[in-house]
Amino acid sequence: MSVSRTEVQASVQPDRATRPAGSRKITFTGWLMAPGITLLGVLSIIPLVMLILMSFSKVRLLGGLRLEFAGLDNWARAFGDVELWKSWATTLAFFVSTLGIELVLGVAIAVALNRLVRGRGLVLPLILLPMFVAPSIVGLLGRYLLDPTFGLYANLLQSIGITQDVLGHPVSAFAAVVLMDVWEWTPLIALITLAGLSGVNPSVLEAASLDGASEWKKFWHMVLPSIRPILLVAILIRSMDAVRYFDIIYVTTNGGPADATKIIPVRLYEAAFRFFDLGYAAVIGIMMLVLTILIARFFVRLMGEKEEN
Amino acid sequence: MRTRAPALTRRQMLRAGGLSLAALGGLTACGTTTATTPVPTLAPGTDPWRRFAGTTINFISENTAPTAAIAANLQPFTDLTGIRVNIVSLELQALVQRVALDLAGGQAQYDVIYADPYQVLAPYAAGFADLREFAEDPSYPGVEGGFEDFIPTQLEACGTFGDSDAIYALPYDCPTMIWQYRIDIFEKYHERMSADLGFDPTPSGERTWEEYYLIAEWINQNVDEIPYGTGHQAKQHDSLMCDFSNVLWSYGGDYFANGREVGLRGTEDPGPCLLDSEEAVAAAEFYDRLISIAHPGSLGWDWDGVGAALRAGQIAMAPNWHEFAAPNESELPGKVGYAPMPRGPKGTSNHFGGTGIGISATASGVRRGAAWLFVNWATAPQTQLDNLKSTAGGGTPTRTSVYELPEVNAAAERPTELPNMLTAETMSVAWEDEKIGLRPKIPMWNECDTALFTEVSRMLAGQKDPRQAMSDAKNRIDGIVARGWAA
Amino acid sequence: MSAAPAVDAARNFGPALSLRPKAKNLTLGTLLTWVFVAAALLWTVVPLLWMLLGSFKGSGDVTSADPMWFFTPTGQNYVNLFTGANNLSPYLINSIIAAVGSAVIATVLGTLGGYGLARTAFKGKKSLSFWFISTRMAPIAAVVLPLFLVFRFAGLLDTLPGLILAYLSFNLPFAIWIMSAFFEAIPPSLEESAKVSGCSPWQTFWYVSLPLTKAGMVTTAVLCLVFAWNDYAFATVISGPNSQTLPIAATQLVTQTGVDWGQLTAIGTIVVVPMILVGLAVRKWLVTGLTLGAVTGE
């Protein structure tokens, strides 16, 4: 069952009252935070500054790292690179299709599980399994299942007349990596939605039923609006992760065929660690970072809304 | 809701920014003052093979059959020298990444490096030690037979870069693409195929690519026991460039002008790309047609898929690396034959994929010396002979003297104890000067390669016609070359 | 921090009854539901089951053209993994040390930091929270690039401490954020009364708040463990011959001479099973953990 922690928080006496405003003295809680924040600072701010510096430089590796100032060269190249923009389009397509399918399936599974009176305790853990699988293993497993000579799923597809190599054609390869992502992360959406569903007021639904509302109407007009905030959380979490991970594609198609699965993280990885075009890679990195930060901002705002009111 | 200006964070950021600038200064300084500790001198009266006993070195290699054989056969080296060797074997792409990162650092983690001529040697030649330094030093055991014993083309292709006389690596393996086919199928259907096609279908250096296409199509239609005539390594991958290049060169196309020199010695400035030539477009048109009748799995196979498909009876023939002869023979004894690649208008072209092993320039002290002992040992005739006999993998020799041994010569005919030698006759043709295919040895090859195989992959997917694909590949490659090599 | 409004509803209306169908269409509705659930189960479980079965198949069976559901099981793949030249044990040990190390450090520092964050109100708090979340969610490819150069300078490449630090770059902000969510859920009255009865801030934290978030700490530790254990992108760049981890070992089985699917499915099983076990052990708090505290699922 879901419980908000907001109403609890509202009554916490912040220790702001106990010390003068603007005091520079580090408080007890400040000391508690210090080690974590210091370590995180080292691990995140130094790389960030390096990334920014690199994006304005020609980075030489051999014989030790050297940054030669290159002005806006990398940036100009990135903005003029047609292949890079194609990758952004691919990323967007990947993003929309994974998220779309995961949402629909995840909500459907959650609703179904929520209807189960018995057996949910047994079914739910099984449904959750894919979430714990390392993405690189998901990719390798996908290759095993889709191998045209011995793959279990390829075999099934062949028996219904699809004989082409799934990972060998742009559309089917794209669908395959999308479905691998869907396989891994739909359970997360289902889990989150299930938590939201348990908060839907049953007596209102009962009343609606007595009024003769159909199941679908009840779902669309009553259930869905009330779980919308939670779905938004799910979407934001998955969005940030979608920019973050690329293991599945890396071990299956590595961007091919015909660049159909070359999403931005794959292109960054390629620019950085295959071509050692580190300045250019840094530009792509910053672009991705900005996108993540925008999504994260939205997320934090969402979480802060209630508090401010 | 409105977030307050992040005063604290900004201050923190500025402070931390100063800090990392300082750190960066340190980085830079650290990089430029790299120095290697000298190798300790040889005490008089010591066995030159034993002078580094007790040292441990790291060897990073692609996960190839020859390295599998070396890994399984390290004991003689350790017995001889007292040196322990850690072998890290990785997929080529991962290897390239690791080596580049390692060379960038200044202190070598990997002492002995599998130096792919195109993806490792060309971009990082400056990161390798000149092996003449060791070979000419009398305090080391000499190179048996001298550098002259290595097959000259291979020594040049794997060991040198540009105008320099330096030898950066010694030829360690020499996989080369040749035509591999099912003898039993070709014999069984010989009469019918000859009658239907109007020529002798037996694979040999006389067959043309057009004939190869017709044979594949005939097998598709008429042979029940094998689903497809031909198979290819046509995944969007390095392997696609390898497979396509055989056709490209035999049709008279090339990547750059003076392609042979660019392939053999390498250069930093190869000039304009020639992929939009009529010959290249004709090659692309043929390749597109060929793949359209190949096993559908071809579009998903890189170099591990084709061999497996041939051995599994999925395809009757394929262009593939000659070192696959050993696994072919163990799965289908007596059933796989070898021939040079089919001819195009310009002749036959057999893509060379050999690699040398070299020593990181930053390897220092005892590890530097120990690394040389290992390189010397691993490429020595006796070791190559042992690898040829290995059951754990193994390739074919890179030294002429090994091919001259009677037991090796005898192994070229069945029954044989050294199945990789079954390709010997074919190889003697494939390695001839005008018949060996050498891709450009330029520092930015990795990125050019990616541009090419991406465009070819788009062509195979039907998104571009061959002319468009070649012209786009040319433009991308020209752009990459014009930018020059940064690292 | 706040949860979505919908969640509050539960407080008022108690346990979930919600969409339970009315008695008259119970049979058909339930039947359809079960059919759908069964399909979902097949979809999620079959690949994993196939991997598990594959790991016990002999070399011919694992790539047999006709999928084999029944076969003579063999442990040979596992034996091969732990014997011979490419023995897996060092990889396994590296994986354990790196994942457990980063999980423990992240949980300890995250508990302290999370308590601090939950119990302080200061001007930059929102920015700080925002910084944590963007650090946690930063694209791996963008982080690993400068991190590599920094680690090179610091001599941390190819070392387990280096790998642990790299994992802390995402596990630590996660742990701080999540632990602060757990601390905020503790009724403040408890701490108030502790303070009144003369406890020092540390005693209040140690004897009152900390025991109440045991579940939170375990959840945080488990999730950090899963994230680190499953990592592939950091390990390909940061680790080396002395610090290779299991996912790297798995991809190394894809070699030029072919893929040993028997061993690969066996490694897959070794990577996956422990995470499933620990993950399911904390499933009550998974929602909280995986939504960064935006939804509480208890």
Coordinates of N, CA and C in Angstrom, one line a residue, chain B residues 224-388:
Chain B
D224 N 19.4 -29.9 -52.4 CA 18.5 -29.9 -51.3 C 19.2 -30.0 -49.9
E225 N 20.4 -30.7 -49.9 CA 21.0 -31.0 -48.6 C 21.6 -29.7 -48.0
I226 N 21.8 -28.7 -48.8 CA 22.4 -27.4 -48.3 C 21.5 -26.3 -48.7
P227 N 21.0 -25.5 -47.7 CA 20.0 -24.5 -48.1 C 20.5 -23.4 -49.0
Y228 N 21.7 -22.9 -48.8 CA 22.2 -21.8 -49.6 C 23.6 -22.0 -50.2
G229 N 23.8 -21.4 -51.3 CA 25.1 -21.5 -52.0 C 26.2 -20.8 -51.3
T230 N 26.0 -19.5 -51.0 CA 27.1 -18.7 -50.5 C 26.6 -18.0 -49.2
G231 N 27.6 -17.7 -48.4 CA 27.3 -16.9 -47.2 C 28.4 -15.9 -47.0
H232 N 28.1 -14.8 -46.3 CA 29.1 -13.7 -46.2 C 29.1 -13.1 -44.8
Q233 N 30.2 -12.4 -44.5 CA 30.3 -11.7 -43.2 C 29.8 -10.3 -43.3
A234 N 28.5 -10.1 -43.6 CA 28.1 -8.8 -44.0 C 27.3 -8.0 -43.0
K235 N 27.6 -8.3 -41.7 CA 27.0 -7.5 -40.6 C 27.6 -6.1 -40.7
Q236 N 27.0 -5.0 -40.2 CA 27.6 -3.7 -40.2 C 28.7 -3.8 -39.2
H237 N 29.9 -4.1 -39.7 CA 31.1 -4.4 -38.9 C 32.3 -4.4 -39.7
D238 N 33.5 -4.3 -39.1 CA 34.7 -4.4 -39.8 C 34.8 -5.5 -40.8
S239 N 34.1 -6.7 -40.5 CA 34.1 -7.8 -41.4 C 33.5 -7.5 -42.7
L240 N 32.5 -6.6 -42.8 CA 31.9 -6.3 -44.0 C 32.9 -5.6 -45.0
M241 N 33.7 -4.7 -44.4 CA 34.7 -4.1 -45.2 C 35.7 -5.1 -45.8
C242 N 36.0 -6.1 -44.9 CA 37.0 -7.1 -45.4 C 36.4 -7.9 -46.6
D243 N 35.1 -8.3 -46.4 CA 34.5 -9.1 -47.4 C 34.3 -8.3 -48.7
F244 N 33.8 -7.1 -48.6 CA 33.6 -6.2 -49.7 C 34.9 -5.9 -50.5
S245 N 36.0 -5.7 -49.7 CA 37.2 -5.3 -50.4 C 37.7 -6.3 -51.4
N246 N 37.5 -7.6 -51.1 CA 37.9 -8.6 -52.1 C 37.3 -8.3 -53.5
V247 N 36.1 -8.0 -53.5 CA 35.4 -7.7 -54.7 C 35.9 -6.3 -55.3
L248 N 35.9 -5.4 -54.4 CA 36.4 -4.0 -54.8 C 37.7 -4.1 -55.6
W249 N 38.7 -4.7 -55.0 CA 40.0 -4.7 -55.6 C 40.0 -5.5 -56.9
S250 N 39.3 -6.7 -56.9 CA 39.3 -7.5 -58.1 C 38.6 -6.8 -59.3
Y251 N 37.7 -5.9 -59.0 CA 37.1 -5.1 -60.0 C 37.9 -3.9 -60.4
G252 N 39.1 -3.7 -59.8 CA 39.9 -2.6 -60.2 C 39.7 -1.3 -59.4
G253 N 38.8 -1.4 -58.4 CA 38.6 -0.2 -57.6 C 39.6 -0.2 -56.4
D254 N 39.7 0.9 -55.7 CA 40.5 1.0 -54.5 C 40.1 2.1 -53.7
Y255 N 40.6 2.1 -52.5 CA 40.3 3.2 -51.5 C 41.0 4.5 -51.9
F256 N 42.3 4.4 -52.2 CA 43.1 5.6 -52.5 C 44.0 5.3 -53.7
A257 N 44.5 6.3 -54.2 CA 45.5 6.1 -55.3 C 46.7 5.5 -54.7
N258 N 47.4 4.7 -55.5 CA 48.7 4.1 -55.1 C 48.4 3.1 -53.9
G259 N 47.3 2.4 -54.1 CA 46.7 1.6 -53.0 C 47.7 0.6 -52.4
R260 N 48.6 0.0 -53.3 CA 49.5 -1.0 -52.8 C 50.5 -0.5 -51.8
E261 N 51.0 0.7 -52.2 CA 52.0 1.3 -51.3 C 51.3 1.8 -50.0
V262 N 50.1 2.3 -50.1 CA 49.4 2.7 -48.9 C 49.0 1.5 -48.0
G263 N 48.8 0.4 -48.6 CA 48.5 -0.8 -47.8 C 49.8 -1.4 -47.2
L264 N 50.9 -1.4 -48.0 CA 52.1 -2.1 -47.5 C 52.9 -1.3 -46.5
R265 N 53.1 0.0 -46.8 CA 53.9 0.9 -45.9 C 53.1 1.7 -45.0
G266 N 52.0 2.3 -45.6 CA 51.1 3.1 -44.8 C 51.6 4.6 -45.0
T267 N 50.6 5.5 -44.7 CA 50.9 6.9 -44.8 C 49.9 7.7 -44.0
E268 N 50.3 8.9 -43.6 CA 49.4 9.8 -42.9 C 48.5 10.6 -43.8
D269 N 48.9 10.7 -45.1 CA 48.2 11.5 -46.0 C 48.0 10.8 -47.3
P270 N 46.9 10.0 -47.4 CA 46.7 9.1 -48.6 C 46.1 9.9 -49.8
G271 N 45.7 11.1 -49.6 CA 45.1 11.8 -50.7 C 43.6 11.5 -50.8
P272 N 43.0 12.0 -51.9 CA 41.5 11.8 -52.0 C 41.1 10.3 -52.2
C273 N 39.9 10.0 -51.6 CA 39.4 8.7 -51.7 C 38.8 8.4 -53.1
L274 N 39.0 7.2 -53.6 CA 38.6 6.9 -55.0 C 37.4 6.0 -55.1
L275 N 36.6 5.9 -54.0 CA 35.5 5.0 -54.0 C 34.4 5.3 -54.9
D276 N 34.4 6.6 -55.5 CA 33.4 6.9 -56.4 C 33.7 6.6 -57.9
S277 N 34.9 5.9 -58.1 CA 35.3 5.5 -59.4 C 34.3 4.5 -60.0
E278 N 34.3 4.4 -61.3 CA 33.3 3.5 -62.0 C 33.6 2.0 -61.6
E279 N 34.9 1.7 -61.4 CA 35.3 0.3 -61.0 C 34.7 0.0 -59.6
A280 N 34.8 1.0 -58.7 CA 34.3 0.8 -57.4 C 32.8 0.6 -57.4
V281 N 32.1 1.4 -58.2 CA 30.6 1.4 -58.3 C 30.2 0.0 -58.9
A282 N 31.0 -0.4 -59.9 CA 30.7 -1.7 -60.5 C 30.8 -2.8 -59.4
A283 N 31.9 -2.7 -58.6 CA 32.1 -3.7 -57.6 C 31.0 -3.7 -56.6
A284 N 30.5 -2.5 -56.2 CA 29.4 -2.4 -55.2 C 28.1 -3.0 -55.8
E285 N 27.9 -2.7 -57.1 CA 26.7 -3.2 -57.7 C 26.7 -4.8 -57.7
F286 N 27.9 -5.3 -58.0 CA 28.0 -6.8 -58.0 C 27.8 -7.3 -56.6
Y287 N 28.4 -6.7 -55.6 CA 28.4 -7.1 -54.2 C 26.9 -7.1 -53.7
D288 N 26.2 -6.1 -54.1 CA 24.8 -5.9 -53.7 C 24.0 -7.1 -54.2
R289 N 24.3 -7.4 -55.5 CA 23.6 -8.5 -56.1 C 23.9 -9.9 -55.4
L290 N 25.2 -10.0 -55.1 CA 25.7 -11.3 -54.5 C 25.0 -11.5 -53.2
I291 N 25.0 -10.5 -52.4 CA 24.5 -10.6 -51.0 C 23.0 -10.9 -51.1
S292 N 22.3 -10.4 -52.1 CA 20.9 -10.6 -52.2 C 20.5 -12.1 -52.4
I293 N 21.4 -12.9 -52.9 CA 21.1 -14.4 -53.0 C 21.9 -15.2 -52.0
A294 N 22.6 -14.5 -51.1 CA 23.4 -15.2 -50.1 C 22.5 -15.7 -49.0
H295 N 23.0 -16.5 -48.1 CA 22.2 -17.0 -46.9 C 21.7 -15.7 -46.2
P296 N 20.4 -15.7 -45.8 CA 19.9 -14.5 -45.1 C 20.7 -14.1 -43.8
G297 N 21.3 -15.1 -43.2 CA 22.0 -14.9 -42.0 C 23.2 -14.0 -42.3
S298 N 23.7 -13.9 -43.5 CA 24.9 -13.1 -43.9 C 24.8 -11.7 -43.3
L299 N 23.6 -11.1 -43.3 CA 23.5 -9.7 -42.8 C 23.8 -9.6 -41.3
G300 N 23.7 -10.7 -40.6 CA 24.0 -10.6 -39.2 C 25.3 -11.3 -38.8
W301 N 26.0 -11.8 -39.8 CA 27.3 -12.5 -39.4 C 28.5 -11.6 -39.5
D302 N 29.3 -11.6 -38.4 CA 30.6 -11.0 -38.6 C 31.6 -12.2 -38.8
W303 N 32.8 -12.0 -38.4 CA 33.7 -13.2 -38.8 C 33.6 -14.4 -38.0
D304 N 32.7 -14.5 -37.0 CA 32.5 -15.8 -36.4 C 31.3 -16.5 -37.0
G305 N 30.5 -15.9 -37.8 CA 29.3 -16.6 -38.2 C 29.4 -17.4 -39.5
V306 N 30.3 -16.9 -40.4 CA 30.3 -17.6 -41.7 C 30.9 -19.0 -41.6
G307 N 32.1 -19.1 -40.8 CA 32.7 -20.4 -40.7 C 31.8 -21.4 -40.0
A308 N 31.1 -20.9 -39.0 CA 30.1 -21.8 -38.3 C 29.1 -22.3 -39.2
A309 N 28.6 -21.4 -40.1 CA 27.5 -21.8 -41.1 C 28.0 -22.8 -42.1
L310 N 29.3 -22.6 -42.5 CA 29.9 -23.6 -43.5 C 30.0 -25.0 -42.8
R311 N 30.4 -25.0 -41.6 CA 30.6 -26.2 -40.8 C 29.3 -26.9 -40.5
A312 N 28.2 -26.0 -40.3 CA 26.9 -26.6 -39.9 C 26.1 -27.0 -41.2
G313 N 26.7 -26.9 -42.4 CA 26.0 -27.3 -43.6 C 24.9 -26.4 -44.0
Q314 N 25.0 -25.1 -43.6 CA 24.1 -24.1 -44.0 C 24.4 -23.5 -45.4
I315 N 25.7 -23.5 -45.7 CA 26.1 -22.9 -47.0 C 27.1 -23.8 -47.6
A316 N 27.3 -23.7 -48.9 CA 28.2 -24.6 -49.6 C 29.5 -24.0 -49.9
M317 N 29.6 -22.7 -49.8 CA 30.9 -22.0 -50.0 C 30.8 -20.6 -49.4
A318 N 32.0 -20.0 -49.2 CA 32.1 -18.7 -48.7 C 33.5 -18.2 -48.8
P319 N 33.7 -16.8 -48.9 CA 35.0 -16.3 -48.7 C 35.2 -16.2 -47.2
N320 N 36.4 -16.8 -46.8 CA 36.6 -16.8 -45.3 C 38.1 -16.8 -45.0
W321 N 38.5 -16.6 -43.8 CA 39.9 -16.6 -43.4 C 40.5 -18.0 -43.4
H322 N 41.7 -18.1 -44.0 CA 42.2 -19.4 -44.2 C 42.5 -20.2 -42.9
E323 N 42.7 -19.5 -41.8 CA 43.0 -20.2 -40.5 C 41.8 -21.0 -40.0
F324 N 40.6 -20.8 -40.7 CA 39.5 -21.7 -40.3 C 39.6 -23.1 -40.8
A325 N 40.7 -23.4 -41.5 CA 40.9 -24.7 -42.1 C 40.9 -25.8 -41.0
A326 N 41.5 -25.5 -39.8 CA 41.6 -26.5 -38.8 C 40.2 -26.8 -38.2
P327 N 39.4 -25.8 -37.8 CA 38.1 -26.2 -37.3 C 37.3 -26.9 -38.4
N328 N 37.4 -26.4 -39.7 CA 36.7 -27.1 -40.8 C 37.0 -28.5 -40.8
E329 N 38.3 -28.8 -40.7 CA 38.8 -30.2 -40.9 C 38.3 -31.1 -39.7
S330 N 38.2 -30.5 -38.5 CA 37.8 -31.3 -37.4 C 36.3 -31.6 -37.5
E331 N 35.5 -30.7 -38.0 CA 34.0 -30.9 -38.1 C 33.6 -31.6 -39.3
L332 N 34.3 -31.3 -40.4 CA 33.9 -32.0 -41.7 C 35.1 -32.5 -42.4
P333 N 35.7 -33.6 -41.8 CA 37.0 -34.1 -42.3 C 36.9 -34.4 -43.8
G334 N 37.9 -33.9 -44.5 CA 38.0 -34.2 -45.9 C 37.0 -33.5 -46.8
K335 N 36.1 -32.7 -46.2 CA 35.0 -32.2 -47.0 C 35.1 -30.7 -47.4
V336 N 36.1 -30.0 -46.9 CA 36.2 -28.6 -47.2 C 37.5 -28.4 -48.1
G337 N 37.3 -27.7 -49.2 CA 38.4 -27.4 -50.1 C 38.7 -25.9 -50.1
Y338 N 39.8 -25.6 -50.7 CA 40.3 -24.2 -50.7 C 40.8 -23.7 -52.1
A339 N 40.5 -22.5 -52.4 CA 41.0 -22.0 -53.7 C 41.1 -20.5 -53.5
P340 N 42.0 -19.8 -54.4 CA 42.0 -18.4 -54.3 C 40.7 -17.8 -54.6
M341 N 40.5 -16.5 -54.2 CA 39.3 -15.8 -54.4 C 39.0 -15.7 -55.9
P342 N 37.7 -15.7 -56.3 CA 37.3 -15.5 -57.7 C 38.0 -14.2 -58.3
R343 N 38.0 -14.2 -59.6 CA 38.6 -13.1 -60.3 C 37.6 -12.1 -60.7
G344 N 38.0 -10.8 -60.7 CA 37.2 -9.8 -61.3 C 37.9 -9.3 -62.6
P345 N 37.4 -8.2 -63.2 CA 38.1 -7.8 -64.4 C 39.6 -7.5 -64.2
K346 N 40.0 -7.2 -62.9 CA 41.4 -6.9 -62.7 C 42.2 -8.2 -62.2
G347 N 41.6 -9.2 -61.9 CA 42.3 -10.4 -61.3 C 41.7 -10.8 -60.0
T348 N 42.5 -11.6 -59.3 CA 42.0 -12.1 -58.0 C 42.6 -11.2 -56.9
S349 N 41.9 -11.1 -55.8 CA 42.4 -10.3 -54.6 C 42.0 -11.0 -53.4
N350 N 43.0 -11.3 -52.5 CA 42.8 -12.1 -51.3 C 43.1 -11.2 -50.1
H351 N 42.1 -10.8 -49.4 CA 42.3 -9.9 -48.3 C 43.2 -10.4 -47.2
F352 N 44.3 -9.7 -46.9 CA 45.2 -10.1 -45.9 C 44.8 -9.5 -44.5
G353 N 44.8 -10.3 -43.5 CA 44.4 -9.8 -42.2 C 45.4 -10.1 -41.1
G354 N 46.7 -10.2 -41.5 CA 47.7 -10.6 -40.6 C 48.1 -9.5 -39.6
T355 N 48.7 -9.9 -38.5 CA 49.0 -8.9 -37.5 C 50.3 -9.3 -36.9
G356 N 51.1 -8.3 -36.4 CA 52.3 -8.5 -35.7 C 52.2 -8.3 -34.2
I357 N 53.2 -8.7 -33.5 CA 53.2 -8.3 -32.1 C 54.4 -7.4 -31.8
G358 N 54.2 -6.4 -31.1 CA 55.2 -5.4 -30.8 C 55.3 -5.1 -29.3
I359 N 56.2 -4.2 -29.0 CA 56.5 -3.8 -27.6 C 56.1 -2.4 -27.3
S360 N 55.4 -2.1 -26.3 CA 55.0 -0.8 -25.9 C 56.3 0.1 -25.7
A361 N 56.3 1.2 -26.3 CA 57.5 2.1 -26.1 C 57.7 2.5 -24.7
T362 N 56.6 2.5 -23.9 CA 56.8 2.9 -22.5 C 57.0 1.7 -21.6
A363 N 57.1 0.5 -22.1 CA 57.5 -0.6 -21.3 C 59.0 -0.3 -20.8
S364 N 59.2 -0.5 -19.5 CA 60.5 -0.2 -19.1 C 61.1 -1.2 -18.1
G365 N 62.4 -1.1 -17.9 CA 63.2 -1.9 -17.0 C 63.1 -3.4 -17.5
V366 N 63.1 -4.3 -16.5 CA 63.1 -5.7 -16.8 C 62.0 -6.1 -17.7
R367 N 60.8 -5.4 -17.6 CA 59.7 -5.8 -18.4 C 59.9 -5.6 -19.8
R368 N 60.7 -4.5 -20.1 CA 61.0 -4.2 -21.5 C 61.8 -5.3 -22.2
G369 N 62.8 -5.8 -21.4 CA 63.7 -6.8 -21.9 C 62.9 -8.1 -22.0
A370 N 62.1 -8.4 -21.0 CA 61.3 -9.7 -20.9 C 60.3 -9.7 -22.1
A371 N 59.8 -8.5 -22.4 CA 58.8 -8.4 -23.5 C 59.5 -8.8 -24.8
W372 N 60.7 -8.4 -25.0 CA 61.4 -8.8 -26.2 C 61.6 -10.3 -26.3
L373 N 62.1 -10.9 -25.2 CA 62.3 -12.3 -25.2 C 61.0 -13.0 -25.6
F374 N 59.9 -12.5 -25.1 CA 58.6 -13.2 -25.5 C 58.3 -13.0 -27.0
V375 N 58.5 -11.8 -27.5 CA 58.2 -11.5 -28.9 C 59.1 -12.4 -29.8
N376 N 60.4 -12.5 -29.4 CA 61.3 -13.3 -30.1 C 60.9 -14.7 -30.1
W377 N 60.5 -15.2 -28.9 CA 60.1 -16.6 -28.8 C 58.8 -16.9 -29.5
A378 N 57.8 -16.0 -29.4 CA 56.5 -16.3 -29.9 C 56.5 -16.3 -31.4
T379 N 57.5 -15.7 -32.1 CA 57.5 -15.6 -33.5 C 58.6 -16.6 -34.1
A380 N 59.2 -17.3 -33.2 CA 60.3 -18.2 -33.6 C 59.8 -19.4 -34.4
P381 N 60.6 -19.9 -35.3 CA 60.2 -21.1 -36.1 C 59.6 -22.2 -35.3
Q382 N 60.4 -22.6 -34.2 CA 59.9 -23.7 -33.4 C 58.5 -23.5 -32.8
T383 N 58.3 -22.3 -32.3 CA 57.0 -22.0 -31.7 C 55.9 -22.0 -32.7
Q384 N 56.2 -21.5 -33.9 CA 55.2 -21.5 -35.0 C 54.9 -23.0 -35.4
L385 N 55.9 -23.8 -35.4 CA 55.7 -25.2 -35.7 C 54.8 -25.8 -34.6
D386 N 55.1 -25.5 -33.4 CA 54.3 -26.1 -32.3 C 52.8 -25.6 -32.4
N387 N 52.6 -24.3 -32.8 CA 51.3 -23.8 -32.9 C 50.5 -24.5 -34.1
L388 N 51.3 -24.8 -35.1 CA 50.7 -25.5 -36.2 C 50.1 -26.8 -35.8

